[in-house]
């Protein structure tokens, strides 16, 4: 069970989390830092790096106040509260030590790691106060990176299981998301939002029955609730469908985060701490069920049409085109081709000028800005009849610039004008769901 920053964002929220964990049986609980803390620690690191000592001191003081107040609200037993304050005193003294020494990337990673150490320390004390049979594990004793910076899954599996075997009678293990050690044994992390990754790695390492990601939304919705009324949570998604949706900023896990779960064949369930009885969304490997599941849209897309008189029957044209984007480190998201031209989309115009210049040397280029990719996800295997027709039909009053279908079994993407986005999302919901 992994709880994100807002789920542990206050003493009350921490109590709710423990209420959910309490009845869950044998469980490993992964916590993020309290919401805002990781950002504060990154700001703090910036200040220390720039030698702004007064500002840094103030930030540490503010954090200390916040955590002491949280401890006060969380803990009722005087001895436990005193223990929390003593632990906070140690942690904040350690943080203040960074003000007087050289500060680089290594130190920044150490400082940022305090977010998860703080949240788990407080929740562990609260669990103990409540008399739960629980134990706090230090994630840095088993979460490791390989020399190329990827999670060392063999190491994690071996060491985590070794630790767990030492405590056969413990019901609830608690540990930090996000933080780990690198191959040299130094403090490191799994990048922003990395607690989901921790949960997925741990679930895979222990062969969990299920990996639960608890946030404050009731799973993945079938359309964007900001623009469409009456959206509903998708109950089941295939891992591939989740991966297609991830690009669209749909509130869902990053695809690399769920890979360990996917390969270990462990379902990932998205649940809502504010509404724990709701079924949420479960992401797993079972075959999709001949339905269209969800619609999502991504803004700020630029389409580039590249036409060449030489493309007719030629080979190597696409390679030349793609090489230019690669050279300028610009990912291409959507592609459609015809015999005489190709259209691609990008979501980052940083290198658009040089890209256009180089493309123009061998082709005719036109650019459409302020476009939106609308993505329809579901069981869109080509032999299923009619699904693509339904999607296109739903959008018949909207001008469509590109359609991409058949790239995977799970999606159709359409490129439209930003001005048509809301209407398109509404029409899709109306016709498909
Ligand atoms: N606390 C980390 C972050 O804010 C990791 C996480 O919450 O997933 O990025
Ligand atoms: Mg997060």
GROMACS .gro file of C-alpha atoms and ligand atoms in nm:
model
  443
    1UNK     CA    1   0.000   0.000   0.000
    2UNK     CA    2   0.156   0.325  -0.113
    3UNK     CA    3   0.028   0.658   0.012
    4UNK     CA    4   0.117   0.980  -0.168
    5UNK     CA    5   0.206   1.318  -0.027
    6UNK     CA    6  -0.146   1.452   0.019
    7UNK     CA    7  -0.255   1.124   0.180
    8UNK     CA    8   0.000   1.190   0.456
    9UNK     CA    9  -0.030   1.569   0.426
   10UNK     CA   10  -0.145   1.635   0.784
   11UNK     CA   11  -0.174   1.458   1.119
   12UNK     CA   12  -0.538   1.384   1.044
   13UNK     CA   13  -0.454   1.236   0.705
   14UNK     CA   14  -0.183   1.022   0.865
   15UNK     CA   15  -0.441   0.889   1.109
   16UNK     CA   16  -0.670   0.804   0.818
   17UNK     CA   17  -0.387   0.616   0.650
   18UNK     CA   18  -0.322   0.411   0.961
   19UNK     CA   19  -0.695   0.339   0.983
   20UNK     CA   20  -0.682   0.191   0.633
   21UNK     CA   21  -0.364  -0.005   0.696
   22UNK     CA   22  -0.481  -0.146   1.027
   23UNK     CA   23  -0.742  -0.375   0.872
   24UNK     CA   24  -0.538  -0.474   0.567
   25UNK     CA   25  -0.369  -0.783   0.712
   26UNK     CA   26  -0.011  -0.852   0.611
   27UNK     CA   27   0.107  -0.545   0.434
   28UNK     CA   28   0.406  -0.336   0.340
   29UNK     CA   29   0.327   0.035   0.356
   30UNK     CA   30   0.524   0.282   0.145
   31UNK     CA   31   0.493   0.652   0.224
   32UNK     CA   32   0.581   0.965   0.031
   33UNK     CA   33   0.694   1.280   0.205
   34UNK     CA   34   0.416   1.506   0.337
   35UNK     CA   35   0.293   1.715   0.043
   36UNK     CA   36   0.512   2.018  -0.013
   37UNK     CA   37   0.809   1.884   0.180
   38UNK     CA   38   1.011   1.750  -0.113
   39UNK     CA   39   0.968   2.084  -0.291
   40UNK     CA   40   1.074   2.267   0.026
   41UNK     CA   41   1.383   2.051   0.058
   42UNK     CA   42   1.474   2.117  -0.305
   43UNK     CA   43   1.432   2.493  -0.247
   44UNK     CA   44   1.638   2.464   0.067
   45UNK     CA   45   1.916   2.288  -0.125
   46UNK     CA   46   1.911   2.567  -0.384
   47UNK     CA   47   1.950   2.830  -0.110
   48UNK     CA   48   2.236   2.643   0.054
   49UNK     CA   49   2.407   2.602  -0.283
   50UNK     CA   50   2.379   2.975  -0.347
   51UNK     CA   51   2.512   3.060  -0.002
   52UNK     CA   52   2.186   3.221   0.114
   53UNK     CA   53   2.238   3.117   0.471
   54UNK     CA   54   1.972   3.333   0.639
   55UNK     CA   55   1.705   3.221   0.395
   56UNK     CA   56   1.808   2.856   0.436
   57UNK     CA   57   1.799   2.883   0.815
   58UNK     CA   58   1.450   3.028   0.797
   59UNK     CA   59   1.333   2.745   0.575
   60UNK     CA   60   1.472   2.483   0.814
   61UNK     CA   61   1.306   2.662   1.109
   62UNK     CA   62   0.972   2.665   0.926
   63UNK     CA   63   0.993   2.296   0.844
   64UNK     CA   64   1.087   2.214   1.201
   65UNK     CA   65   0.786   2.404   1.329
   66UNK     CA   66   0.557   2.228   1.087
   67UNK     CA   67   0.683   1.883   1.185
   68UNK     CA   68   0.676   1.951   1.557
   69UNK     CA   69   0.321   2.074   1.521
   70UNK     CA   70   0.227   1.763   1.323
   71UNK     CA   71   0.383   1.544   1.594
   72UNK     CA   72   0.181   1.735   1.853
   73UNK     CA   73  -0.144   1.679   1.665
   74UNK     CA   74  -0.067   1.318   1.586
   75UNK     CA   75   0.054   1.172   1.913
   76UNK     CA   76  -0.136   1.165   2.243
   77UNK     CA   77   0.094   0.953   2.457
   78UNK     CA   78   0.343   1.192   2.626
   79UNK     CA   79   0.639   0.952   2.609
   80UNK     CA   80   0.585   0.885   2.239
   81UNK     CA   81   0.547   1.257   2.171
   82UNK     CA   82   0.873   1.330   2.355
   83UNK     CA   83   1.044   1.060   2.152
   84UNK     CA   84   0.916   1.219   1.830
   85UNK     CA   85   1.044   1.561   1.937
   86UNK     CA   86   1.384   1.413   2.023
   87UNK     CA   87   1.400   1.246   1.681
   88UNK     CA   88   1.295   1.569   1.509
   89UNK     CA   89   1.566   1.756   1.704
   90UNK     CA   90   1.826   1.513   1.569
   91UNK     CA   91   1.697   1.537   1.211
   92UNK     CA   92   1.684   1.919   1.210
   93UNK     CA   93   2.029   1.942   1.369
   94UNK     CA   94   2.155   1.720   1.086
   95UNK     CA   95   1.990   1.948   0.831
   96UNK     CA   96   2.150   2.256   0.986
   97UNK     CA   97   2.493   2.096   0.953
   98UNK     CA   98   2.463   2.127   0.575
   99UNK     CA   99   2.476   2.507   0.609
  100UNK     CA  100   2.841   2.496   0.701
  101UNK     CA  101   2.983   2.259   0.444
  102UNK     CA  102   3.044   2.231   0.071
  103UNK     CA  103   2.718   2.146  -0.098
  104UNK     CA  104   2.688   1.952  -0.423
  105UNK     CA  105   2.465   1.696  -0.586
  106UNK     CA  106   2.546   1.432  -0.326
  107UNK     CA  107   2.445   1.659  -0.038
  108UNK     CA  108   2.130   1.765  -0.220
  109UNK     CA  109   2.021   1.401  -0.246
  110UNK     CA  110   2.086   1.356   0.124
  111UNK     CA  111   1.879   1.662   0.210
  112UNK     CA  112   1.590   1.566  -0.020
  113UNK     CA  113   1.577   1.220   0.143
  114UNK     CA  114   1.465   1.371   0.473
  115UNK     CA  115   1.109   1.417   0.342
  116UNK     CA  116   1.031   1.046   0.342
  117UNK     CA  117   1.235   0.985   0.657
  118UNK     CA  118   1.022   1.241   0.840
  119UNK     CA  119   0.682   1.113   0.728
  120UNK     CA  120   0.763   0.748   0.802
  121UNK     CA  121   0.919   0.831   1.139
  122UNK     CA  122   0.601   1.005   1.256
  123UNK     CA  123   0.362   0.744   1.119
  124UNK     CA  124   0.573   0.462   1.271
  125UNK     CA  125   0.546   0.623   1.614
  126UNK     CA  126   0.173   0.669   1.571
  127UNK     CA  127   0.131   0.301   1.475
  128UNK     CA  128   0.326   0.199   1.782
  129UNK     CA  129   0.117   0.427   2.002
  130UNK     CA  130  -0.195   0.261   1.863
  131UNK     CA  131  -0.049  -0.077   1.955
  132UNK     CA  132  -0.019  -0.205   1.597
  133UNK     CA  133   0.219  -0.489   1.531
  134UNK     CA  134   0.432  -0.280   1.298
  135UNK     CA  135   0.794  -0.215   1.211
  136UNK     CA  136   0.970   0.068   1.028
  137UNK     CA  137   1.223  -0.053   0.770
  138UNK     CA  138   1.494   0.174   0.637
  139UNK     CA  139   1.443   0.167   0.260
  140UNK     CA  140   1.809   0.248   0.200
  141UNK     CA  141   1.900  -0.095   0.338
  142UNK     CA  142   1.742  -0.272   0.042
  143UNK     CA  143   1.659  -0.016  -0.231
  144UNK     CA  144   1.966   0.008  -0.454
  145UNK     CA  145   2.056   0.133  -0.797
  146UNK     CA  146   2.283  -0.045  -1.044
  147UNK     CA  147   2.592   0.142  -1.172
  148UNK     CA  148   2.380   0.275  -1.460
  149UNK     CA  149   2.128   0.424  -1.223
  150UNK     CA  150   1.845   0.173  -1.266
  151UNK     CA  151   1.685  -0.004  -0.969
  152UNK     CA  152   1.883  -0.319  -0.895
  153UNK     CA  153   1.589  -0.557  -0.884
  154UNK     CA  154   1.793  -0.866  -0.796
  155UNK     CA  155   1.956  -0.685  -0.504
  156UNK     CA  156   1.625  -0.544  -0.384
  157UNK     CA  157   1.456  -0.883  -0.396
  158UNK     CA  158   1.735  -1.063  -0.214
  159UNK     CA  159   1.787  -0.806   0.058
  160UNK     CA  160   1.426  -0.710   0.123
  161UNK     CA  161   1.323  -1.073   0.159
  162UNK     CA  162   1.618  -1.139   0.388
  163UNK     CA  163   1.505  -0.854   0.614
  164UNK     CA  164   1.140  -0.962   0.609
  165UNK     CA  165   1.233  -1.317   0.707
  166UNK     CA  166   1.387  -1.185   1.026
  167UNK     CA  167   1.045  -1.064   1.142
  168UNK     CA  168   0.796  -1.341   1.072
  169UNK     CA  169   0.554  -1.213   1.335
  170UNK     CA  170   0.524  -0.852   1.219
  171UNK     CA  171   0.197  -0.766   1.040
  172UNK     CA  172   0.267  -0.419   0.907
  173UNK     CA  173   0.598  -0.310   0.762
  174UNK     CA  174   0.643   0.058   0.693
  175UNK     CA  175   0.909   0.210   0.470
  176UNK     CA  176   1.007   0.519   0.272
  177UNK     CA  177   0.917   0.564  -0.092
  178UNK     CA  178   1.149   0.745  -0.333
  179UNK     CA  179   1.480   0.708  -0.148
  180UNK     CA  180   1.747   0.452  -0.220
  181UNK     CA  181   2.124   0.413  -0.237
  182UNK     CA  182   2.327   0.420  -0.557
  183UNK     CA  183   2.576   0.150  -0.655
  184UNK     CA  184   2.844   0.326  -0.446
  185UNK     CA  185   2.622   0.316  -0.141
  186UNK     CA  186   2.553   0.692  -0.141
  187UNK     CA  187   2.206   0.836  -0.078
  188UNK     CA  188   2.006   0.863  -0.398
  189UNK     CA  189   1.645   0.860  -0.513
  190UNK     CA  190   1.412   0.731  -0.785
  191UNK     CA  191   1.336   1.080  -0.921
  192UNK     CA  192   1.034   1.299  -0.854
  193UNK     CA  193   0.718   1.102  -0.794
  194UNK     CA  194   0.938   0.797  -0.733
  195UNK     CA  195   0.740   0.654  -0.443
  196UNK     CA  196   0.508   0.480  -0.688
  197UNK     CA  197   0.816   0.318  -0.834
  198UNK     CA  198   0.926   0.205  -0.487
  199UNK     CA  199   0.586   0.045  -0.433
  200UNK     CA  200   0.597  -0.135  -0.763
  201UNK     CA  201   0.954  -0.260  -0.702
  202UNK     CA  202   0.868  -0.381  -0.352
  203UNK     CA  203   0.547  -0.549  -0.468
  204UNK     CA  204   0.742  -0.732  -0.739
  205UNK     CA  205   1.024  -0.825  -0.499
  206UNK     CA  206   0.791  -0.991  -0.247
  207UNK     CA  207   0.543  -1.129  -0.500
  208UNK     CA  208   0.260  -0.925  -0.349
  209UNK     CA  209  -0.100  -1.017  -0.413
  210UNK     CA  210  -0.172  -0.662  -0.522
  211UNK     CA  211   0.000  -0.323  -0.526
  212UNK     CA  212  -0.226  -0.045  -0.407
  213UNK     CA  213  -0.154   0.316  -0.492
  214UNK     CA  214  -0.362   0.540  -0.266
  215UNK     CA  215  -0.419   0.901  -0.370
  216UNK     CA  216  -0.709   1.140  -0.338
  217UNK     CA  217  -0.893   1.060  -0.659
  218UNK     CA  218  -1.110   0.756  -0.713
  219UNK     CA  219  -0.899   0.595  -0.983
  220UNK     CA  220  -0.857   0.677  -1.346
  221UNK     CA  221  -1.156   0.849  -1.507
  222UNK     CA  222  -1.281   0.768  -1.856
  223UNK     CA  223  -1.258   1.131  -1.965
  224UNK     CA  224  -1.134   1.463  -1.828
  225UNK     CA  225  -1.379   1.570  -1.551
  226UNK     CA  226  -1.273   1.934  -1.597
  227UNK     CA  227  -1.435   1.941  -1.941
  228UNK     CA  228  -1.687   1.662  -1.947
  229UNK     CA  229  -1.975   1.606  -1.709
  230UNK     CA  230  -2.058   1.263  -1.575
  231UNK     CA  231  -1.722   1.094  -1.623
  232UNK     CA  232  -1.676   0.774  -1.429
  233UNK     CA  233  -1.380   0.575  -1.304
  234UNK     CA  234  -1.252   0.302  -1.532
  235UNK     CA  235  -1.268  -0.020  -1.334
  236UNK     CA  236  -1.008  -0.217  -1.529
  237UNK     CA  237  -0.719  -0.123  -1.752
  238UNK     CA  238  -0.456  -0.332  -1.922
  239UNK     CA  239  -0.098  -0.228  -1.846
  240UNK     CA  240  -0.062  -0.128  -2.212
  241UNK     CA  241  -0.372   0.090  -2.197
  242UNK     CA  242  -0.235   0.257  -1.886
  243UNK     CA  243   0.092   0.318  -2.068
  244UNK     CA  244  -0.092   0.482  -2.361
  245UNK     CA  245  -0.279   0.711  -2.122
  246UNK     CA  246   0.025   0.806  -1.920
  247UNK     CA  247   0.148   1.050  -2.183
  248UNK     CA  248  -0.174   1.243  -2.153
  249UNK     CA  249  -0.108   1.338  -1.796
  250UNK     CA  250  -0.411   1.136  -1.697
  251UNK     CA  251  -0.372   1.091  -1.322
  252UNK     CA  252  -0.207   0.760  -1.352
  253UNK     CA  253   0.127   0.599  -1.287
  254UNK     CA  254   0.428   0.662  -1.498
  255UNK     CA  255   0.472   0.364  -1.733
  256UNK     CA  256   0.823   0.283  -1.613
  257UNK     CA  257   0.694   0.278  -1.255
  258UNK     CA  258   0.453  -0.003  -1.327
  259UNK     CA  259   0.693  -0.215  -1.532
  260UNK     CA  260   0.815  -0.423  -1.236
  261UNK     CA  261   0.451  -0.497  -1.147
  262UNK     CA  262   0.364  -0.574  -1.505
  263UNK     CA  263   0.651  -0.822  -1.547
  264UNK     CA  264   0.580  -0.983  -1.211
  265UNK     CA  265   0.214  -1.006  -1.315
  266UNK     CA  266   0.091  -0.820  -1.008
  267UNK     CA  267  -0.220  -0.603  -1.037
  268UNK     CA  268  -0.184  -0.236  -0.950
  269UNK     CA  269  -0.493  -0.082  -0.796
  270UNK     CA  270  -0.550   0.293  -0.777
  271UNK     CA  271  -0.755   0.383  -0.472
  272UNK     CA  272  -0.886   0.694  -0.299
  273UNK     CA  273  -0.809   0.761   0.068
  274UNK     CA  274  -1.107   0.998   0.086
  275UNK     CA  275  -1.342   0.730  -0.042
  276UNK     CA  276  -1.181   0.399   0.052
  277UNK     CA  277  -1.479   0.182  -0.031
  278UNK     CA  278  -1.476   0.288  -0.397
  279UNK     CA  279  -1.335   0.010  -0.616
  280UNK     CA  280  -1.091   0.243  -0.796
  281UNK     CA  281  -0.907   0.129  -1.106
  282UNK     CA  282  -0.716  -0.194  -1.133
  283UNK     CA  283  -0.438  -0.224  -1.391
  284UNK     CA  284  -0.338  -0.574  -1.487
  285UNK     CA  285  -0.225  -0.806  -1.764
  286UNK     CA  286  -0.545  -0.988  -1.847
  287UNK     CA  287  -0.673  -0.948  -2.198
  288UNK     CA  288  -0.893  -0.646  -2.262
  289UNK     CA  289  -1.261  -0.697  -2.295
  290UNK     CA  290  -1.374  -0.558  -2.631
  291UNK     CA  291  -1.457  -0.218  -2.494
  292UNK     CA  292  -1.336   0.135  -2.529
  293UNK     CA  293  -1.216   0.245  -2.188
  294UNK     CA  294  -1.106   0.605  -2.178
  295UNK     CA  295  -1.041   0.928  -2.360
  296UNK     CA  296  -0.766   1.176  -2.283
  297UNK     CA  297  -0.622   1.486  -2.446
  298UNK     CA  298  -0.288   1.658  -2.455
  299UNK     CA  299  -0.248   2.029  -2.530
  300UNK     CA  300   0.030   2.234  -2.684
  301UNK     CA  301   0.098   2.005  -2.974
  302UNK     CA  302   0.269   2.124  -3.289
  303UNK     CA  303   0.218   1.934  -3.613
  304UNK     CA  304   0.479   1.940  -3.887
  305UNK     CA  305   0.396   1.825  -4.238
  306UNK     CA  306   0.699   1.725  -4.439
  307UNK     CA  307   0.638   1.673  -4.809
  308UNK     CA  308   0.893   1.557  -5.058
  309UNK     CA  309   0.854   1.502  -5.426
  310UNK     CA  310   1.128   1.243  -5.388
  311UNK     CA  311   0.948   1.035  -5.132
  312UNK     CA  312   0.752   0.854  -5.402
  313UNK     CA  313   0.896   0.502  -5.407
  314UNK     CA  314   1.204   0.623  -5.221
  315UNK     CA  315   1.364   0.468  -4.918
  316UNK     CA  316   1.560   0.643  -4.648
  317UNK     CA  317   1.335   0.950  -4.640
  318UNK     CA  318   1.185   0.871  -4.302
  319UNK     CA  319   1.529   0.799  -4.161
  320UNK     CA  320   1.649   1.142  -4.275
  321UNK     CA  321   1.346   1.305  -4.114
  322UNK     CA  322   1.376   1.118  -3.784
  323UNK     CA  323   1.749   1.181  -3.761
  324UNK     CA  324   1.689   1.554  -3.754
  325UNK     CA  325   1.451   1.524  -3.459
  326UNK     CA  326   1.689   1.290  -3.284
  327UNK     CA  327   1.981   1.526  -3.333
  328UNK     CA  328   1.777   1.802  -3.168
  329UNK     CA  329   1.661   1.571  -2.890
  330UNK     CA  330   1.298   1.633  -2.972
  331UNK     CA  331   1.064   1.336  -2.926
  332UNK     CA  332   0.805   1.268  -3.194
  333UNK     CA  333   0.469   1.161  -3.053
  334UNK     CA  334   0.234   1.095  -3.339
  335UNK     CA  335   0.309   1.007  -3.701
  336UNK     CA  336   0.101   0.963  -4.012
  337UNK     CA  337   0.241   0.896  -4.355
  338UNK     CA  338   0.130   0.900  -4.714
  339UNK     CA  339   0.327   0.811  -5.022
  340UNK     CA  340   0.444   1.167  -5.069
  341UNK     CA  341   0.470   1.305  -4.722
  342UNK     CA  342   0.476   1.250  -4.352
  343UNK     CA  343   0.322   1.444  -4.064
  344UNK     CA  344   0.461   1.427  -3.715
  345UNK     CA  345   0.373   1.596  -3.388
  346UNK     CA  346   0.596   1.728  -3.113
  347UNK     CA  347   0.509   1.874  -2.772
  348UNK     CA  348   0.825   2.076  -2.727
  349UNK     CA  349   0.911   2.362  -2.962
  350UNK     CA  350   1.250   2.429  -2.807
  351UNK     CA  351   1.438   2.326  -3.123
  352UNK     CA  352   1.163   2.389  -3.377
  353UNK     CA  353   1.356   2.656  -3.571
  354UNK     CA  354   1.668   2.448  -3.646
  355UNK     CA  355   1.453   2.140  -3.713
  356UNK     CA  356   1.245   2.328  -3.970
  357UNK     CA  357   1.555   2.472  -4.130
  358UNK     CA  358   1.714   2.131  -4.175
  359UNK     CA  359   1.392   1.969  -4.298
  360UNK     CA  360   1.349   2.247  -4.555
  361UNK     CA  361   1.676   2.150  -4.717
  362UNK     CA  362   1.508   1.846  -4.875
  363UNK     CA  363   1.135   1.897  -4.832
  364UNK     CA  364   0.842   2.130  -4.816
  365UNK     CA  365   0.745   2.199  -4.456
  366UNK     CA  366   0.425   2.337  -4.302
  367UNK     CA  367   0.354   2.384  -3.934
  368UNK     CA  368   0.022   2.381  -3.743
  369UNK     CA  369   0.039   2.517  -3.391
  370UNK     CA  370  -0.203   2.504  -3.097
  371UNK     CA  371  -0.316   2.155  -3.171
  372UNK     CA  372  -0.436   1.885  -2.934
  373UNK     CA  373  -0.392   1.509  -2.943
  374UNK     CA  374  -0.704   1.324  -2.841
  375UNK     CA  375  -0.635   0.966  -2.750
  376UNK     CA  376  -0.896   0.693  -2.726
  377UNK     CA  377  -0.783   0.387  -2.535
  378UNK     CA  378  -0.933   0.043  -2.517
  379UNK     CA  379  -0.942  -0.292  -2.689
  380UNK     CA  380  -0.866  -0.155  -3.035
  381UNK     CA  381  -0.722  -0.468  -3.185
  382UNK     CA  382  -0.767  -0.441  -3.561
  383UNK     CA  383  -0.989  -0.745  -3.596
  384UNK     CA  384  -1.251  -0.600  -3.365
  385UNK     CA  385  -1.497  -0.446  -3.603
  386UNK     CA  386  -1.641  -0.099  -3.582
  387UNK     CA  387  -1.452   0.060  -3.293
  388UNK     CA  388  -1.244   0.291  -3.510
  389UNK     CA  389  -1.554   0.385  -3.705
  390UNK     CA  390  -1.735   0.480  -3.387
  391UNK     CA  391  -1.453   0.708  -3.281
  392UNK     CA  392  -1.433   0.884  -3.614
  393UNK     CA  393  -1.811   0.905  -3.633
  394UNK     CA  394  -1.832   1.068  -3.292
  395UNK     CA  395  -1.605   1.342  -3.423
  396UNK     CA  396  -1.769   1.397  -3.758
  397UNK     CA  397  -1.842   1.766  -3.692
  398UNK     CA  398  -1.480   1.837  -3.589
  399UNK     CA  399  -1.201   1.902  -3.838
  400UNK     CA  400  -0.935   1.635  -3.784
  401UNK     CA  401  -0.576   1.703  -3.889
  402UNK     CA  402  -0.425   1.355  -3.831
  403UNK     CA  403  -0.550   1.008  -3.735
  404UNK     CA  404  -0.318   0.738  -3.606
  405UNK     CA  405  -0.448   0.384  -3.564
  406UNK     CA  406  -0.282   0.044  -3.566
  407UNK     CA  407   0.039   0.146  -3.390
  408UNK     CA  408  -0.070  -0.065  -3.098
  409UNK     CA  409  -0.373  -0.276  -3.014
  410UNK     CA  410  -0.485  -0.026  -2.759
  411UNK     CA  411  -0.534   0.318  -2.904
  412UNK     CA  412  -0.646   0.562  -3.170
  413UNK     CA  413  -0.504   0.911  -3.162
  414UNK     CA  414  -0.653   1.208  -3.341
  415UNK     CA  415  -0.504   1.551  -3.385
  416UNK     CA  416  -0.747   1.842  -3.374
  417UNK     CA  417  -0.741   2.217  -3.309
  418UNK     CA  418  -0.720   2.334  -2.951
  419UNK     CA  419  -1.041   2.531  -3.008
  420UNK     CA  420  -1.226   2.203  -3.072
  421UNK     CA  421  -1.089   2.010  -2.780
  422UNK     CA  422  -1.368   2.041  -2.525
  423UNK     CA  423  -1.635   1.973  -2.785
  424UNK     CA  424  -1.442   1.669  -2.907
  425UNK     CA  425  -1.404   1.525  -2.557
  426UNK     CA  426  -1.774   1.575  -2.492
  427UNK     CA  427  -1.875   1.414  -2.821
  428UNK     CA  428  -1.652   1.115  -2.754
  429UNK     CA  429  -1.797   1.063  -2.408
  430UNK     CA  430  -2.150   1.096  -2.542
  431UNK     CA  431  -2.096   0.844  -2.822
  432UNK     CA  432  -1.862   0.595  -2.660
  433UNK     CA  433  -1.969   0.566  -2.299
  434LIG     N1  434   0.838   1.284  -0.232
  434LIG     C1  435   0.882   1.257  -0.364
  434LIG     C2  436   0.832   1.366  -0.458
  434LIG     O1  437   0.761   1.455  -0.417
  434LIG     C3  438   0.844   1.123  -0.412
  434LIG     C4  439   0.696   1.095  -0.423
  434LIG     O2  440   0.617   1.160  -0.356
  434LIG     O3  441   0.658   1.007  -0.498
  434LIG     O4  442   0.865   1.365  -0.573
  435LIG    MG1  443   0.339   1.129  -0.611
   0.00000   0.00000   0.00000
